Short mmCIF file of C-alpha atoms and ligand atoms in Angstrom, two decimals:
data_model
loop_
_atom_site.label_atom_id
_atom_site.label_comp_id
_atom_site.label_asym_id
_atom_site.label_seq_id
_atom_site.Cartn_x
_atom_site.Cartn_y
_atom_site.Cartn_z
CA MET A 1 26.28 99.37 23.06
CA GLY A 2 22.86 100.51 24.27
CA SER A 3 21.09 98.04 22.02
CA CYS A 4 23.41 95.22 23.16
CA ARG A 5 22.39 95.88 26.76
CA GLN A 6 18.73 95.89 25.80
CA ILE A 7 18.95 92.65 23.80
CA ALA A 8 21.01 90.93 26.51
CA ALA A 9 18.35 91.86 29.07
CA GLN A 10 15.68 90.51 26.73
CA LEU A 11 17.52 87.18 26.40
CA VAL A 12 17.55 86.67 30.17
CA ALA A 13 14.13 88.22 30.84
CA PRO A 14 12.35 86.79 33.89
CA GLY A 15 10.95 83.33 33.23
CA LYS A 16 12.71 82.85 29.89
CA GLY A 17 15.75 81.06 28.53
CA VAL A 18 17.47 80.32 25.23
CA LEU A 19 17.12 77.24 23.04
CA ALA A 20 20.47 76.07 21.63
CA ALA A 21 19.72 74.50 18.24
CA ASP A 22 23.08 75.37 16.72
CA GLU A 23 24.65 71.96 16.23
CA SER A 24 27.23 72.12 13.45
CA ILE A 25 26.38 70.19 10.28
CA ALA A 26 28.58 67.28 11.40
CA THR A 27 27.08 67.06 14.91
CA MET A 28 23.50 67.46 13.66
CA SER A 29 24.02 64.88 10.93
CA GLY A 30 25.31 62.37 13.51
CA ARG A 31 22.32 63.00 15.78
CA LEU A 32 19.83 62.65 12.92
CA GLU A 33 21.42 59.39 11.76
CA LYS A 34 21.33 58.04 15.30
CA ALA A 35 17.59 58.81 15.33
CA GLY A 36 17.16 56.98 12.02
CA VAL A 37 16.82 60.12 9.90
CA GLU A 38 18.84 60.63 6.72
CA ALA A 39 21.34 63.45 7.25
CA THR A 40 20.43 65.85 4.47
CA ALA A 41 20.28 69.66 4.48
CA GLU A 42 16.50 69.41 4.00
CA ASN A 43 16.08 67.12 7.02
CA ARG A 44 18.22 69.45 9.16
CA ARG A 45 15.98 72.29 7.98
CA ARG A 46 12.77 70.36 8.70
CA TYR A 47 14.01 69.52 12.20
CA ARG A 48 14.93 73.13 12.98
CA GLU A 49 11.57 74.36 11.63
CA LEU A 50 9.83 71.82 13.87
CA LEU A 51 11.70 73.21 16.90
CA ALA A 52 11.31 76.88 16.02
CA SER A 53 7.60 76.65 15.23
CA THR A 54 6.66 74.81 18.43
CA PRO A 55 3.38 76.33 19.62
CA GLY A 56 3.87 78.62 22.63
CA LEU A 57 7.68 78.50 22.38
CA SER A 58 8.01 82.22 23.07
CA ASP A 59 6.29 81.74 26.45
CA GLY A 60 9.51 80.19 27.76
CA ALA A 61 12.18 80.94 25.14
CA SER A 62 13.57 84.39 24.48
CA GLY A 63 15.95 83.26 21.75
CA ILE A 64 17.06 80.38 19.55
CA ILE A 65 20.65 79.80 18.48
CA PHE A 66 21.15 78.41 14.99
CA CYS A 67 24.22 77.53 12.96
CA ASP A 68 24.87 79.43 9.75
CA GLU A 69 23.39 76.69 7.57
CA THR A 70 20.00 77.17 9.27
CA LEU A 71 20.15 80.95 9.24
CA GLY A 72 20.59 80.72 5.47
CA GLN A 73 17.52 78.46 5.14
CA GLU A 74 13.80 79.16 5.04
CA PHE A 75 10.64 77.83 6.64
CA ALA A 76 8.55 75.68 4.29
CA ASP A 77 6.46 78.79 3.49
CA GLY A 78 9.56 80.58 2.14
CA THR A 79 10.16 82.87 5.14
CA PRO A 80 13.85 83.05 6.12
CA PHE A 81 14.47 81.49 9.55
CA ALA A 82 15.51 84.75 11.22
CA GLN A 83 12.37 86.56 10.11
CA ALA A 84 10.15 83.59 10.90
CA VAL A 85 11.31 83.23 14.49
CA ARG A 86 11.17 86.98 15.10
CA ALA A 87 7.56 86.88 13.93
CA LEU A 88 6.99 84.12 16.51
CA GLY A 89 8.36 86.37 19.27
CA VAL A 90 11.79 84.75 19.61
CA LEU A 91 15.18 86.38 18.91
CA PRO A 92 17.40 84.59 16.38
CA GLY A 93 21.05 83.97 17.24
CA ILE A 94 23.99 82.51 15.36
CA LYS A 95 26.91 80.31 16.38
CA VAL A 96 29.96 82.01 14.87
CA ASP A 97 32.82 79.87 16.12
CA THR A 98 34.12 77.28 13.68
CA GLY A 99 34.74 74.68 16.35
CA ALA A 100 37.29 73.51 18.92
CA LYS A 101 40.45 72.55 17.02
CA PRO A 102 43.65 70.85 18.24
CA CYS A 103 45.84 73.56 19.77
CA PRO A 104 49.40 73.64 18.45
CA GLY A 105 51.85 73.15 21.32
CA LEU A 106 49.23 71.64 23.62
CA PRO A 107 48.78 67.97 22.73
CA GLY A 108 45.28 66.75 23.50
CA GLU A 109 43.85 70.22 24.09
CA THR A 110 41.82 72.47 21.85
CA VAL A 111 41.38 76.10 21.06
CA THR A 112 38.15 77.31 19.50
CA GLU A 113 38.65 78.99 16.15
CA GLY A 114 36.62 81.35 14.01
CA LEU A 115 38.16 84.79 14.42
CA ASP A 116 39.26 85.06 10.76
CA GLY A 117 36.86 87.31 8.90
CA LEU A 118 34.59 87.53 11.95
CA PRO A 119 33.65 91.24 11.65
CA ALA A 120 32.47 90.73 8.05
CA ARG A 121 30.50 87.61 9.01
CA LEU A 122 28.90 89.43 11.94
CA ALA A 123 27.88 92.30 9.66
CA HIS A 124 26.30 89.76 7.31
CA HIS A 125 24.48 87.97 10.15
CA ALA A 126 23.22 91.28 11.57
CA GLY A 127 22.01 92.19 8.08
CA ILE A 128 19.88 89.06 7.85
CA GLY A 129 18.40 89.58 11.31
CA ALA A 130 20.63 87.90 13.92
CA ALA A 131 20.31 89.62 17.31
CA PHE A 132 22.95 87.68 19.15
CA ALA A 133 25.82 85.24 18.65
CA LYS A 134 27.51 82.37 20.44
CA TRP A 135 31.07 81.08 20.78
CA ARG A 136 31.94 77.96 22.77
CA ALA A 137 35.33 77.22 24.28
CA VAL A 138 35.85 73.67 25.56
CA PHE A 139 37.96 72.52 28.52
CA VAL A 140 38.63 68.93 29.50
CA ILE A 141 39.50 67.97 33.07
CA ALA A 142 42.40 65.48 33.21
CA ASP A 143 45.86 65.20 34.76
CA GLY A 144 47.42 68.66 34.38
CA ARG A 145 44.48 69.82 32.24
CA PRO A 146 43.20 72.21 31.32
CA SER A 147 46.66 73.74 30.98
CA ALA A 148 47.30 77.43 31.57
CA GLY A 149 47.98 77.77 27.83
CA ALA A 150 44.64 76.29 26.83
CA ILE A 151 42.81 78.47 29.33
CA ARG A 152 44.57 81.63 28.22
CA GLY A 153 44.24 80.95 24.48
CA ASN A 154 40.55 80.18 24.70
CA ALA A 155 39.80 83.09 27.04
CA ASN A 156 41.55 85.50 24.68
CA ALA A 157 39.59 84.18 21.69
CA LEU A 158 36.31 84.46 23.61
CA ALA A 159 37.12 88.08 24.44
CA ARG A 160 38.09 88.98 20.88
CA TYR A 161 34.85 87.39 19.67
CA ALA A 162 32.81 89.27 22.30
CA ALA A 163 34.40 92.61 21.45
CA ALA A 164 33.79 92.05 17.73
CA CYS A 165 30.14 91.19 18.41
CA GLN A 166 29.52 94.32 20.45
CA GLU A 167 31.15 96.45 17.75
CA ALA A 168 28.68 94.89 15.29
CA GLY A 169 25.71 95.56 17.62
CA ILE A 170 25.25 91.82 18.26
CA VAL A 171 25.05 90.42 21.80
CA PRO A 172 27.76 87.82 22.44
CA ILE A 173 26.87 84.72 24.40
CA VAL A 174 30.20 83.80 25.99
CA GLU A 175 30.39 80.05 26.55
CA PRO A 176 33.34 78.58 28.44
CA GLU A 177 32.40 74.92 28.88
CA VAL A 178 34.23 72.65 31.32
CA LEU A 179 33.16 69.22 30.11
CA MET A 180 31.64 66.55 32.36
CA ASP A 181 34.00 63.93 30.85
CA GLY A 182 35.96 62.12 33.57
CA ALA A 183 35.58 60.82 37.10
CA HIS A 184 36.49 64.03 38.94
CA ALA A 185 34.66 65.27 42.03
CA VAL A 186 32.41 68.31 42.05
CA GLU A 187 35.12 70.27 43.89
CA ARG A 188 37.57 69.79 41.02
CA CYS A 189 34.97 70.98 38.52
CA GLY A 190 34.41 74.04 40.73
CA ALA A 191 38.11 74.85 40.95
CA VAL A 192 38.68 74.47 37.20
CA THR A 193 35.55 76.45 36.33
CA ALA A 194 36.64 79.26 38.67
CA THR A 195 40.11 79.40 37.08
CA VAL A 196 38.65 79.45 33.57
CA HIS A 197 36.16 82.19 34.48
CA ALA A 198 38.89 84.32 36.04
CA ALA A 199 40.87 84.20 32.79
CA VAL A 200 37.76 84.99 30.74
CA ARG A 201 36.93 87.98 32.95
CA GLU A 202 40.48 89.26 32.66
CA GLU A 203 40.53 89.01 28.86
CA LEU A 204 37.06 90.57 28.53
CA ALA A 205 38.22 93.49 30.66
CA LEU A 206 41.41 93.95 28.64
CA LEU A 207 39.33 94.35 25.47
CA GLY A 208 36.78 96.65 27.08
CA VAL A 209 33.83 94.28 26.68
CA ASP A 210 30.68 95.65 28.32
CA LEU A 211 29.49 92.96 30.73
CA ALA A 212 25.99 94.42 30.72
CA GLY A 213 25.86 93.56 27.02
CA ILE A 214 26.88 89.91 27.20
CA VAL A 215 25.27 86.70 28.43
CA LEU A 216 27.55 84.19 30.14
CA LYS A 217 26.83 80.55 29.22
CA PRO A 218 28.76 78.39 31.67
CA ASN A 219 28.61 74.76 32.70
CA MET A 220 26.96 73.96 35.98
CA VAL A 221 29.47 72.80 38.59
CA VAL A 222 28.84 69.05 38.73
CA GLU A 223 30.80 65.85 39.31
CA GLY A 224 32.38 64.07 36.31
CA ARG A 225 30.18 61.70 34.34
CA ASP A 226 32.15 58.67 35.63
CA HIS A 227 32.15 59.75 39.26
CA PRO A 228 30.38 57.10 41.35
CA GLU A 229 28.10 59.45 43.28
CA PRO A 230 25.96 62.13 41.63
CA VAL A 231 25.65 65.19 43.85
CA SER A 232 22.29 66.69 44.78
CA PRO A 233 20.73 69.70 43.03
CA GLU A 234 21.28 71.71 46.23
CA ARG A 235 25.01 70.93 46.18
CA VAL A 236 25.28 71.69 42.45
CA ALA A 237 23.53 75.01 43.00
CA GLU A 238 25.71 75.93 45.95
CA ALA A 239 28.96 75.01 44.15
CA THR A 240 27.91 76.78 40.95
CA VAL A 241 26.77 80.00 42.57
CA GLU A 242 29.95 80.08 44.66
CA VAL A 243 32.01 80.16 41.44
CA LEU A 244 29.72 82.68 39.75
CA ARG A 245 29.91 85.15 42.63
CA ALA A 246 33.20 86.45 41.19
CA TRP A 247 31.25 88.02 38.29
CA PRO A 248 30.36 91.68 38.76
CA ALA A 249 26.76 92.71 39.25
CA GLU A 250 26.64 94.46 35.87
CA LEU A 251 26.81 91.14 33.99
CA ALA A 252 23.50 90.92 32.11
CA GLY A 253 22.84 87.33 33.05
CA VAL A 254 23.85 83.70 33.18
CA ALA A 255 22.28 81.07 30.89
CA PHE A 256 23.58 77.58 31.61
CA LEU A 257 24.41 74.87 29.10
CA SER A 258 23.19 71.39 30.00
CA GLY A 259 26.42 69.58 29.16
CA GLY A 260 24.94 66.13 28.60
CA GLN A 261 23.03 65.94 31.89
CA PRO A 262 19.71 64.09 31.65
CA PRO A 263 17.01 66.68 30.93
CA GLU A 264 15.27 66.27 34.30
CA ARG A 265 18.52 66.64 36.22
CA ALA A 266 19.44 69.83 34.36
CA THR A 267 16.02 71.25 35.24
CA ALA A 268 16.26 70.24 38.91
CA ASN A 269 19.70 71.85 39.17
CA LEU A 270 18.44 75.00 37.49
CA GLU A 271 15.55 75.21 39.92
CA ALA A 272 17.85 74.75 42.91
CA MET A 273 19.95 77.71 41.68
CA GLN A 274 16.92 79.97 42.04
CA HIS A 275 17.06 79.66 45.81
CA HIS A 276 20.29 81.68 45.87
CA ALA A 277 20.02 85.46 45.73
CA THR A 278 22.28 86.69 42.91
CA PRO A 279 22.66 90.07 41.20
CA TRP A 280 22.12 88.51 37.76
CA PRO A 281 19.38 86.16 36.53
CA LEU A 282 20.24 82.46 36.29
CA THR A 283 18.48 80.81 33.36
CA PHE A 284 18.99 78.15 30.70
CA SER A 285 20.51 77.96 27.25
CA PHE A 286 20.23 74.21 26.96
CA GLY A 287 20.79 72.21 23.81
CA ARG A 288 20.47 68.48 24.38
CA ALA A 289 18.37 68.80 27.56
CA LEU A 290 15.70 70.54 25.48
CA VAL A 291 15.91 68.97 22.05
CA ASP A 292 16.82 65.31 22.66
CA PRO A 293 13.25 64.35 23.66
CA ALA A 294 11.91 66.19 20.60
CA LEU A 295 14.26 64.42 18.20
CA THR A 296 13.42 61.06 19.73
CA ALA A 297 9.68 61.71 19.49
CA TRP A 298 9.83 62.97 15.89
CA HIS A 299 12.57 60.78 14.39
CA GLY A 300 11.90 62.16 10.94
CA ASP A 301 8.27 61.06 10.64
CA PRO A 302 6.14 63.89 9.14
CA ALA A 303 3.17 62.50 11.08
CA LEU A 304 5.03 63.05 14.36
CA VAL A 305 5.91 66.74 14.05
CA GLU A 306 3.34 67.60 16.71
CA ALA A 307 4.71 64.90 19.02
CA GLY A 308 8.23 66.34 18.63
CA GLN A 309 6.93 69.83 19.32
CA ALA A 310 5.02 68.61 22.37
CA ALA A 311 8.22 67.04 23.74
CA LEU A 312 10.18 70.26 23.23
CA GLY A 313 7.34 72.36 24.63
CA GLU A 314 7.25 70.22 27.76
CA ARG A 315 11.00 70.70 28.44
CA VAL A 316 10.90 74.42 27.72
CA ALA A 317 7.89 74.85 30.00
CA ALA A 318 9.56 72.86 32.79
CA ASN A 319 12.72 74.99 32.63
CA ALA A 320 10.79 78.24 32.35
CA ALA A 321 8.82 77.17 35.43
CA ALA A 322 12.09 76.44 37.23
CA VAL A 323 13.38 79.90 36.40
CA ARG A 324 10.09 81.50 37.41
CA ARG A 325 10.69 80.09 40.86
CA ARG A 326 13.14 82.94 41.24
CA ALA A 327 10.46 85.51 40.56
CA ARG A 328 8.48 84.17 43.48
CA LEU A 329 11.49 84.13 45.78
CA GLN A 330 12.88 87.49 44.73
CA PRO A 331 10.20 89.72 43.19
CA VAL A 332 11.72 92.22 40.77
C1 5MM B 401 23.88 72.51 20.13
O1 5MM B 401 25.27 72.21 20.23
C2 5MM B 401 26.11 73.36 20.17
C3 5MM B 401 27.08 73.27 19.04
O2 5MM B 401 27.87 72.13 19.15
P1 5MM B 401 28.86 71.71 17.93
O3 5MM B 401 29.38 72.94 17.28
O4 5MM B 401 29.91 70.91 18.62
O5 5MM B 401 28.07 70.90 16.97
C4 5MM B 401 26.78 73.56 21.53
O6 5MM B 401 27.68 74.62 21.53
C5 5MM B 401 25.69 73.84 22.52
O7 5MM B 401 25.06 75.06 22.19
C6 5MM B 401 26.21 73.95 23.93
O8 5MM B 401 27.20 72.97 24.20
C7 5MM B 401 25.09 73.72 24.89
O9 5MM B 401 24.49 72.48 24.57
P2 5MM B 401 24.16 71.46 25.73
O10 5MM B 401 23.61 70.26 25.00
O11 5MM B 401 25.46 71.17 26.43
O12 5MM B 401 23.15 72.15 26.60
#
């Protein structure tokens, strides 16, 4: 447990965040094709090597999350991904859920699966160098949703995953994501996020998960994508921190997902969070808000690797700068 606490603290170290590059094969293939790149294992590997080898990445990124395909691959020089990124000063992580699947009994809702054989997979991932893991539960806001059953089922799975990770000496990133889909107001997102978090806390406690050895990866509290009026970063920060205040001080830290927000908005919201004094650091574990500009700039052209890396480096630096704002406000 000691090493989990140490690694969790490293992941949320002042001025650093986590790069989520763990798209499943299906998601990554779709994104490559949309960018005009053939969806092959080699192109997924090339893209992840581009991201992971971005010059200066470790200045703003403490860790990178991969999917198991990538963790089984190698850099072009033959170095396995986990070893290569460790050598670059970044901790490798692994997404271990197998996705949000339709939940029997709850039409239209999902439960995230992946508990079968999890201890053996975690032992394998630890053996090849993974320092941390990630599991994402997904909640949709709609009439009567998320249901109590979907919240409970997903919270229980998150807790079982987290307990298994800590037993394997791997830090669990616990990701309950309330999606932006819909036209709901920011207040509804706040209420749903608070209810989901309460269930997650309860299940984590029932399984004895050490909060000082996990990183929470929540959504920011924002209005639905189809809501007519976007709320300001100050309002997002206020609403988000209000929900997070229910987490005990021993929680290692909070690393937000970006959830499909435009990259600049995610960064502005993250910066606004830093103006609130909290017992845990508030940082980023963005996927799309970090990598979309890089994929667009590169779009599979070997001559544009540096352009892709520059685009990623710019987003990582902007978010690291946002997080460093906290250090100036609240010296540690
Ligand atoms: C990178 O995408 C992750 C995996 O998604 P799929 O398994 O559906 O392909 C995803 O879990 C991601 O890590 C989080 O949603 C955060 O990403 P965003 O883009 O929301 O910051």
